[in-house]
PDB file of C-alpha atoms and ligand atoms in Angstrom:
ATOM      1  CA  UNK A  24     191.005 213.357   0.711  1.00 91.00           C
ATOM      2  CA  UNK A  25     188.629 215.236   1.321  1.00 96.00           C
ATOM      3  CA  UNK A  26     185.840 215.955  -1.851  1.00 97.00           C
ATOM      4  CA  UNK A  27     187.661 219.351  -1.992  1.00 97.00           C
ATOM      5  CA  UNK A  28     190.870 218.089  -2.075  1.00 97.00           C
ATOM      6  CA  UNK A  29     190.248 215.696  -4.516  1.00 97.00           C
ATOM      7  CA  UNK A  30     187.630 218.702  -6.705  1.00 98.00           C
ATOM      8  CA  UNK A  31     191.276 221.189  -7.107  1.00 97.00           C
ATOM      9  CA  UNK A  32     193.668 218.975  -7.565  1.00 97.00           C
ATOM     10  CA  UNK A  33     191.342 217.671 -10.118  1.00 97.00           C
ATOM     11  CA  UNK A  34     190.179 220.750 -11.744  1.00 98.00           C
ATOM     12  CA  UNK A  35     194.447 222.168 -11.144  1.00 97.00           C
ATOM     13  CA  UNK A  36     195.503 219.458 -13.250  1.00 97.00           C
ATOM     14  CA  UNK A  37     193.228 219.730 -16.104  1.00 98.00           C
ATOM     15  CA  UNK A  38     194.401 223.548 -16.716  1.00 97.00           C
ATOM     16  CA  UNK A  39     197.498 223.007 -16.392  1.00 96.00           C
ATOM     17  CA  UNK A  40     196.647 220.309 -18.770  1.00 96.00           C
ATOM     18  CA  UNK A  41     194.744 222.482 -20.807  1.00 97.00           C
ATOM     19  CA  UNK A  42     197.856 225.115 -20.376  1.00 97.00           C
ATOM     20  CA  UNK A  43     200.841 221.917 -21.801  1.00 96.00           C
ATOM     21  CA  UNK A  44     198.482 221.548 -24.774  1.00 94.00           C
ATOM     22  CA  UNK A  45     198.812 225.392 -25.283  1.00 96.00           C
ATOM     23  CA  UNK A  46     194.436 225.872 -24.975  1.00 96.00           C
ATOM     24  CA  UNK A  47     192.944 228.580 -22.495  1.00 97.00           C
ATOM     25  CA  UNK A  48     193.770 226.810 -18.958  1.00 95.00           C
ATOM     26  CA  UNK A  49     189.355 227.054 -18.828  1.00 95.00           C
ATOM     27  CA  UNK A  50     188.410 225.442 -21.985  1.00 97.00           C
ATOM     28  CA  UNK A  51     187.851 222.505 -19.948  1.00 98.00           C
ATOM     29  CA  UNK A  52     185.017 222.011 -17.590  1.00 98.00           C
ATOM     30  CA  UNK A  53     184.742 219.365 -15.300  1.00 98.00           C
ATOM     31  CA  UNK A  54     181.898 217.924 -15.147  1.00 98.00           C
ATOM     32  CA  UNK A  55     180.996 216.418 -11.734  1.00 98.00           C
ATOM     33  CA  UNK A  56     179.346 212.497 -12.499  1.00 98.00           C
ATOM     34  CA  UNK A  57     176.918 212.122  -9.031  1.00 98.00           C
ATOM     35  CA  UNK A  58     175.037 209.453  -9.613  1.00 98.00           C
ATOM     36  CA  UNK A  59     176.270 207.800  -7.010  1.00 97.00           C
ATOM     37  CA  UNK A  60     176.061 210.103  -4.598  1.00 98.00           C
ATOM     38  CA  UNK A  61     173.206 212.059  -2.418  1.00 97.00           C
ATOM     39  CA  UNK A  62     172.744 215.322  -2.032  1.00 98.00           C
ATOM     40  CA  UNK A  63     175.008 215.309   1.020  1.00 97.00           C
ATOM     41  CA  UNK A  64     177.911 215.280  -0.585  1.00 98.00           C
ATOM     42  CA  UNK A  65     176.610 217.586  -4.068  1.00 98.00           C
ATOM     43  CA  UNK A  66     176.311 220.174  -1.510  1.00 98.00           C
ATOM     44  CA  UNK A  67     179.638 219.530  -0.320  1.00 98.00           C
ATOM     45  CA  UNK A  68     180.640 219.241  -4.126  1.00 98.00           C
ATOM     46  CA  UNK A  69     179.143 223.105  -4.368  1.00 98.00           C
ATOM     47  CA  UNK A  70     180.987 224.754  -1.893  1.00 98.00           C
ATOM     48  CA  UNK A  71     183.934 222.947  -2.819  1.00 98.00           C
ATOM     49  CA  UNK A  72     183.258 224.435  -6.470  1.00 98.00           C
ATOM     50  CA  UNK A  73     181.964 222.321  -8.549  1.00 98.00           C
ATOM     51  CA  UNK A  74     178.396 223.662 -10.875  1.00 98.00           C
ATOM     52  CA  UNK A  75     177.930 221.125 -12.830  1.00 98.00           C
ATOM     53  CA  UNK A  76     177.003 217.740 -12.092  1.00 98.00           C
ATOM     54  CA  UNK A  77     175.791 215.123 -15.000  1.00 98.00           C
ATOM     55  CA  UNK A  78     172.614 212.318 -14.075  1.00 98.00           C
ATOM     56  CA  UNK A  79     172.066 208.770 -15.843  1.00 98.00           C
ATOM     57  CA  UNK A  80     168.791 208.574 -14.642  1.00 98.00           C
ATOM     58  CA  UNK A  81     166.101 210.702 -15.272  1.00 98.00           C
ATOM     59  CA  UNK A  82     163.805 210.994 -11.978  1.00 98.00           C
ATOM     60  CA  UNK A  83     167.675 211.513 -10.537  1.00 98.00           C
ATOM     61  CA  UNK A  84     168.228 213.966 -12.709  1.00 98.00           C
ATOM     62  CA  UNK A  85     165.157 215.737 -11.593  1.00 98.00           C
ATOM     63  CA  UNK A  86     165.206 215.167  -7.969  1.00 98.00           C
ATOM     64  CA  UNK A  87     168.611 216.594  -7.772  1.00 98.00           C
ATOM     65  CA  UNK A  88     167.911 219.560 -10.101  1.00 98.00           C
ATOM     66  CA  UNK A  89     164.996 220.877  -7.741  1.00 98.00           C
ATOM     67  CA  UNK A  90     166.852 220.858  -4.725  1.00 98.00           C
ATOM     68  CA  UNK A  91     169.848 222.498  -6.315  1.00 98.00           C
ATOM     69  CA  UNK A  92     168.415 224.224  -9.484  1.00 98.00           C
ATOM     70  CA  UNK A  93     171.047 227.293  -9.985  1.00 98.00           C
ATOM     71  CA  UNK A  94     174.217 224.362 -10.240  1.00 98.00           C
ATOM     72  CA  UNK A  95     173.839 222.874 -13.714  1.00 98.00           C
ATOM     73  CA  UNK A  96     172.539 219.702 -14.503  1.00 98.00           C
ATOM     74  CA  UNK A  97     173.885 217.548 -17.009  1.00 98.00           C
ATOM     75  CA  UNK A  98     171.995 213.661 -18.759  1.00 98.00           C
ATOM     76  CA  UNK A  99     174.142 212.065 -19.393  1.00 98.00           C
ATOM     77  CA  UNK A 100     172.349 208.520 -19.879  1.00 97.00           C
ATOM     78  CA  UNK A 101     170.353 206.375 -21.998  1.00 96.00           C
ATOM     79  CA  UNK A 102     167.684 207.947 -22.773  1.00 96.00           C
ATOM     80  CA  UNK A 103     164.209 206.045 -22.618  1.00 95.00           C
ATOM     81  CA  UNK A 104     161.220 208.214 -24.326  1.00 96.00           C
ATOM     82  CA  UNK A 105     158.560 208.613 -21.756  1.00 95.00           C
ATOM     83  CA  UNK A 106     161.112 209.813 -19.472  1.00 97.00           C
ATOM     84  CA  UNK A 107     162.471 212.911 -21.911  1.00 98.00           C
ATOM     85  CA  UNK A 108     159.871 215.594 -19.861  1.00 98.00           C
ATOM     86  CA  UNK A 109     161.760 214.668 -16.836  1.00 98.00           C
ATOM     87  CA  UNK A 110     165.111 216.176 -18.759  1.00 98.00           C
ATOM     88  CA  UNK A 111     163.398 219.245 -20.794  1.00 98.00           C
ATOM     89  CA  UNK A 112     163.467 221.620 -19.439  1.00 96.00           C
ATOM     90  CA  UNK A 113     166.452 221.174 -16.603  1.00 98.00           C
ATOM     91  CA  UNK A 114     169.621 219.400 -18.076  1.00 98.00           C
ATOM     92  CA  UNK A 115     171.299 222.240 -19.810  1.00 98.00           C
ATOM     93  CA  UNK A 116     172.581 220.163 -21.776  1.00 98.00           C
ATOM     94  CA  UNK A 117     171.848 216.528 -22.675  1.00 98.00           C
ATOM     95  CA  UNK A 118     174.751 214.200 -24.021  1.00 98.00           C
ATOM     96  CA  UNK A 119     173.517 211.458 -24.774  1.00 98.00           C
ATOM     97  CA  UNK A 120     171.287 211.957 -27.586  1.00 98.00           C
ATOM     98  CA  UNK A 121     171.526 208.872 -30.735  1.00 97.00           C
ATOM     99  CA  UNK A 122     168.179 208.382 -31.833  1.00 97.00           C
ATOM    100  CA  UNK A 123     166.073 211.137 -34.479  1.00 98.00           C
ATOM    101  CA  UNK A 124     162.858 209.507 -32.621  1.00 98.00           C
ATOM    102  CA  UNK A 125     164.001 211.253 -29.167  1.00 98.00           C
ATOM    103  CA  UNK A 126     165.339 214.607 -30.959  1.00 98.00           C
ATOM    104  CA  UNK A 127     161.634 214.550 -32.600  1.00 98.00           C
ATOM    105  CA  UNK A 128     160.371 214.463 -28.084  1.00 98.00           C
ATOM    106  CA  UNK A 129     162.920 216.436 -27.005  1.00 98.00           C
ATOM    107  CA  UNK A 130     161.025 218.957 -30.149  1.00 98.00           C
ATOM    108  CA  UNK A 131     157.781 218.715 -29.155  1.00 98.00           C
ATOM    109  CA  UNK A 132     158.387 219.214 -25.293  1.00 98.00           C
ATOM    110  CA  UNK A 133     160.807 222.510 -25.800  1.00 98.00           C
ATOM    111  CA  UNK A 134     158.741 224.299 -27.632  1.00 98.00           C
ATOM    112  CA  UNK A 135     155.754 223.336 -24.887  1.00 98.00           C
ATOM    113  CA  UNK A 136     158.551 224.634 -22.872  1.00 98.00           C
ATOM    114  CA  UNK A 137     159.309 227.914 -25.031  1.00 98.00           C
ATOM    115  CA  UNK A 138     162.782 226.965 -24.924  1.00 98.00           C
ATOM    116  CA  UNK A 139     165.666 225.672 -26.492  1.00 98.00           C
ATOM    117  CA  UNK A 140     167.125 222.483 -25.369  1.00 98.00           C
ATOM    118  CA  UNK A 141     171.295 222.349 -25.855  1.00 98.00           C
ATOM    119  CA  UNK A 142     172.480 219.007 -26.440  1.00 98.00           C
ATOM    120  CA  UNK A 143     175.186 216.560 -28.154  1.00 98.00           C
ATOM    121  CA  UNK A 144     175.274 213.592 -30.343  1.00 98.00           C
ATOM    122  CA  UNK A 145     176.404 210.633 -28.602  1.00 98.00           C
ATOM    123  CA  UNK A 146     179.418 208.659 -31.008  1.00 97.00           C
ATOM    124  CA  UNK A 147     180.315 204.970 -30.868  1.00 93.00           C
ATOM    125  CA  UNK A 148     183.652 203.929 -30.934  1.00 78.00           C
ATOM    126  CA  UNK A 149     182.896 201.354 -32.870  1.00 75.00           C
ATOM    127  CA  UNK A 150     184.857 199.430 -30.699  1.00 70.00           C
ATOM    128  CA  UNK A 151     182.303 197.364 -27.129  1.00 67.00           C
ATOM    129  CA  UNK A 152     180.389 199.679 -26.108  1.00 67.00           C
ATOM    130  CA  UNK A 153     177.159 199.292 -28.376  1.00 75.00           C
ATOM    131  CA  UNK A 154     176.208 203.309 -27.230  1.00 86.00           C
ATOM    132  CA  UNK A 155     175.536 206.267 -29.324  1.00 95.00           C
ATOM    133  CA  UNK A 156     175.505 206.904 -32.582  1.00 96.00           C
ATOM    134  CA  UNK A 157     177.459 204.892 -35.825  1.00 95.00           C
ATOM    135  CA  UNK A 158     179.689 207.765 -37.028  1.00 95.00           C
ATOM    136  CA  UNK A 159     178.264 206.332 -40.242  1.00 95.00           C
ATOM    137  CA  UNK A 160     175.236 208.285 -39.486  1.00 96.00           C
ATOM    138  CA  UNK A 161     176.351 210.891 -38.423  1.00 97.00           C
ATOM    139  CA  UNK A 162     175.378 213.752 -40.693  1.00 97.00           C
ATOM    140  CA  UNK A 163     171.989 212.162 -41.472  1.00 97.00           C
ATOM    141  CA  UNK A 164     171.164 212.934 -37.380  1.00 98.00           C
ATOM    142  CA  UNK A 165     173.194 216.358 -37.586  1.00 98.00           C
ATOM    143  CA  UNK A 166     170.821 217.135 -41.132  1.00 97.00           C
ATOM    144  CA  UNK A 167     167.204 216.315 -38.798  1.00 97.00           C
ATOM    145  CA  UNK A 168     168.251 217.530 -35.775  1.00 97.00           C
ATOM    146  CA  UNK A 169     169.129 221.143 -37.841  1.00 96.00           C
ATOM    147  CA  UNK A 170     165.943 220.892 -39.357  1.00 96.00           C
ATOM    148  CA  UNK A 171     164.264 221.194 -35.531  1.00 97.00           C
ATOM    149  CA  UNK A 172     163.418 225.048 -34.098  1.00 97.00           C
ATOM    150  CA  UNK A 173     164.284 224.120 -30.345  1.00 98.00           C
ATOM    151  CA  UNK A 174     166.765 221.347 -30.165  1.00 98.00           C
ATOM    152  CA  UNK A 175     170.584 222.692 -30.937  1.00 97.00           C
ATOM    153  CA  UNK A 176     173.135 220.284 -31.648  1.00 98.00           C
ATOM    154  CA  UNK A 177     176.118 222.005 -29.676  1.00 98.00           C
ATOM    155  CA  UNK A 178     179.022 218.895 -29.862  1.00 98.00           C
ATOM    156  CA  UNK A 179     179.201 215.526 -30.045  1.00 98.00           C
ATOM    157  CA  UNK A 180     180.395 212.783 -26.493  1.00 98.00           C
ATOM    158  CA  UNK A 181     181.688 209.246 -26.673  1.00 97.00           C
ATOM    159  CA  UNK A 182     182.625 206.786 -24.078  1.00 96.00           C
ATOM    160  CA  UNK A 183     186.024 204.941 -24.817  1.00 94.00           C
ATOM    161  CA  UNK A 184     186.571 201.760 -23.769  1.00 92.00           C
ATOM    162  CA  UNK A 185     188.135 201.046 -20.536  1.00 91.00           C
ATOM    163  CA  UNK A 186     191.466 199.851 -19.422  1.00 91.00           C
ATOM    164  CA  UNK A 187     193.767 201.417 -22.276  1.00 93.00           C
ATOM    165  CA  UNK A 188     195.043 204.313 -22.601  1.00 95.00           C
ATOM    166  CA  UNK A 189     196.753 204.122 -25.464  1.00 96.00           C
ATOM    167  CA  UNK A 190     192.956 203.007 -27.319  1.00 95.00           C
ATOM    168  CA  UNK A 191     191.323 205.251 -25.226  1.00 95.00           C
ATOM    169  CA  UNK A 192     193.783 208.498 -26.573  1.00 97.00           C
ATOM    170  CA  UNK A 193     192.694 206.619 -30.407  1.00 96.00           C
ATOM    171  CA  UNK A 194     189.231 207.208 -29.372  1.00 96.00           C
ATOM    172  CA  UNK A 195     188.470 210.514 -28.713  1.00 97.00           C
ATOM    173  CA  UNK A 196     191.258 211.413 -31.219  1.00 97.00           C
ATOM    174  CA  UNK A 197     188.529 210.014 -33.600  1.00 97.00           C
ATOM    175  CA  UNK A 198     186.043 211.448 -32.479  1.00 97.00           C
ATOM    176  CA  UNK A 199     187.792 215.798 -32.986  1.00 98.00           C
ATOM    177  CA  UNK A 200     188.382 214.950 -36.792  1.00 98.00           C
ATOM    178  CA  UNK A 201     184.921 213.096 -36.730  1.00 97.00           C
ATOM    179  CA  UNK A 202     183.851 216.774 -35.712  1.00 98.00           C
ATOM    180  CA  UNK A 203     185.968 218.538 -37.587  1.00 97.00           C
ATOM    181  CA  UNK A 204     184.631 216.539 -40.908  1.00 97.00           C
ATOM    182  CA  UNK A 205     181.373 217.076 -39.918  1.00 97.00           C
ATOM    183  CA  UNK A 206     181.626 220.593 -39.309  1.00 96.00           C
ATOM    184  CA  UNK A 207     182.935 221.185 -43.345  1.00 96.00           C
ATOM    185  CA  UNK A 208     180.377 218.868 -44.544  1.00 97.00           C
ATOM    186  CA  UNK A 209     177.887 220.975 -42.768  1.00 97.00           C
ATOM    187  CA  UNK A 210     179.495 223.991 -44.382  1.00 95.00           C
ATOM    188  CA  UNK A 211     179.226 222.353 -47.233  1.00 95.00           C
ATOM    189  CA  UNK A 212     175.577 221.908 -47.143  1.00 95.00           C
ATOM    190  CA  UNK A 213     174.402 225.809 -45.906  1.00 94.00           C
ATOM    191  CA  UNK A 214     174.130 225.111 -43.319  1.00 93.00           C
ATOM    192  CA  UNK A 215     174.863 227.633 -40.621  1.00 86.00           C
ATOM    193  CA  UNK A 216     173.373 226.759 -37.126  1.00 83.00           C
ATOM    194  CA  UNK A 217     175.279 223.561 -35.612  1.00 90.00           C
ATOM    195  CA  UNK A 218     178.265 225.089 -34.308  1.00 89.00           C
ATOM    196  CA  UNK A 219     179.780 221.522 -32.841  1.00 97.00           C
ATOM    197  CA  UNK A 220     182.069 223.413 -30.068  1.00 97.00           C
ATOM    198  CA  UNK A 221     182.273 221.165 -27.735  1.00 98.00           C
ATOM    199  CA  UNK A 222     183.177 217.810 -26.559  1.00 98.00           C
ATOM    200  CA  UNK A 223     182.331 215.997 -23.780  1.00 98.00           C
ATOM    201  CA  UNK A 224     184.927 213.188 -23.977  1.00 98.00           C
ATOM    202  CA  UNK A 225     187.146 212.009 -20.823  1.00 98.00           C
ATOM    203  CA  UNK A 226     185.894 210.631 -17.882  1.00 98.00           C
ATOM    204  CA  UNK A 227     187.817 209.524 -14.394  1.00 97.00           C
ATOM    205  CA  UNK A 228     190.940 207.052 -15.092  1.00 96.00           C
ATOM    206  CA  UNK A 229     191.356 208.520 -18.618  1.00 96.00           C
ATOM    207  CA  UNK A 230     190.357 212.857 -18.563  1.00 97.00           C
ATOM    208  CA  UNK A 231     194.266 212.750 -18.994  1.00 96.00           C
ATOM    209  CA  UNK A 232     193.945 211.348 -23.062  1.00 96.00           C
ATOM    210  CA  UNK A 233     191.048 212.808 -23.502  1.00 98.00           C
ATOM    211  CA  UNK A 234     192.282 217.454 -23.428  1.00 98.00           C
ATOM    212  CA  UNK A 235     195.437 216.818 -25.676  1.00 97.00           C
ATOM    213  CA  UNK A 236     192.830 215.452 -28.336  1.00 98.00           C
ATOM    214  CA  UNK A 237     190.120 218.195 -27.391  1.00 98.00           C
ATOM    215  CA  UNK A 238     187.927 217.232 -24.728  1.00 98.00           C
ATOM    216  CA  UNK A 239     185.641 220.087 -23.510  1.00 98.00           C
ATOM    217  CA  UNK A 240     183.977 218.723 -21.676  1.00 98.00           C
ATOM    218  CA  UNK A 241     185.100 215.471 -18.922  1.00 98.00           C
ATOM    219  CA  UNK A 242     183.412 214.216 -17.101  1.00 98.00           C
ATOM    220  CA  UNK A 243     184.074 212.723 -13.611  1.00 98.00           C
ATOM    221  CA  UNK A 244     182.751 210.835 -10.798  1.00 98.00           C
ATOM    222  CA  UNK A 245     184.762 208.089  -9.137  1.00 98.00           C
ATOM    223  CA  UNK A 246     188.169 210.516  -8.937  1.00 97.00           C
ATOM    224  CA  UNK A 247     185.702 213.449  -7.071  1.00 98.00           C
ATOM    225  CA  UNK A 248     183.145 211.361  -6.006  1.00 98.00           C
ATOM    226  CA  UNK A 249     184.492 208.629  -4.255  1.00 96.00           C
ATOM    227  CA  UNK A 250     186.814 208.447  -1.547  1.00 92.00           C
ATOM    228  CA  UNK A 251     188.223 204.516  -2.752  1.00 88.00           C
ATOM    229  CA  UNK A 252     189.395 206.243  -5.903  1.00 88.00           C
ATOM    230  CA  UNK A 253     193.194 206.134  -6.616  1.00 73.00           C
TER     231      UNK A 253
HETATM  232  C1  LIG C 318     179.518 207.619 -14.566  1.00 96.70           C
HETATM  233  C2  LIG C 318     179.210 208.261 -16.109  1.00 96.70           C
HETATM  234  C3  LIG C 318     180.767 209.163 -16.298  1.00 96.70           C
HETATM  235  C4  LIG C 318     181.442 208.813 -15.093  1.00 96.70           C
HETATM  236  O1  LIG C 318     182.773 207.815 -14.259  1.00 96.70           O
HETATM  237  P1  LIG C 318     183.301 207.797 -13.752  1.00 96.70           P
HETATM  238  O2  LIG C 318     184.622 206.934 -14.417  1.00 96.70           O
HETATM  239  O3  LIG C 318     183.188 207.390 -12.637  1.00 96.70           O
HETATM  240  O4  LIG C 318     184.413 209.178 -13.466  1.00 96.70           O
HETATM  241  C5  LIG C 318     180.605 209.501 -17.494  1.00 96.70           C
HETATM  242  N1  LIG C 318     180.096 209.553 -18.135  1.00 96.70           N
HETATM  243  C6  LIG C 318     179.333 208.956 -18.660  1.00 96.70           C
HETATM  244  C7  LIG C 318     177.893 208.572 -19.966  1.00 96.70           C
HETATM  245  C8  LIG C 318     178.329 207.596 -16.739  1.00 96.70           C
HETATM  246  O5  LIG C 318     177.604 206.777 -16.870  1.00 96.70           O
END
């Protein structure tokens, strides 16, 4: 199959999965994770209809963003403070924020540029994945970010344990429930400027599990960009 055929098959499957659980066909955005491919494959993906791309290294995000600034670039990698200057302003959405000090640095960089940076908070699955914030610390993080004028939290992100679809589905369900409880907790405190609409969850192996649980974004690398992924 060509890249176009792989992407079209996934896009159709995602739309069908939305419909099957009573959601609008365009409720889930497919992000093509281009971290392992070069500019030519990105170009091919754009021609095939991909307009959201995910990168996990700041310099690579900067390079590809600057080659295709009209596309939407998502930062999905571990954050290191001194590389945030390459990401803020270029990324339409930073999916992987999990430290208050990084939020403060994003605030300063975004203020300098006169923009508001959209972010997601990455939440730990509570099992083997070590990155992300423990669920118990999430409310404090949201309260911290709500006070920052140039950082806007749009939702939550997580990664499921690999290889077990039941556990993946349970992880995604927990993230959706956590979002609902955080919404209630924020409302109780009179905080209106944090909407938490987005749930970034699901990758090549487990996006089928994520959509019924309420994913609004799936991050798909190999199933789009690899010829050998089956
Ligand atoms: C690499 C990566 C993906 C895509 O993984 P695939 O299994 O290739 O679909 C998604 N999310 C994050 C955070 C990644 O690092």
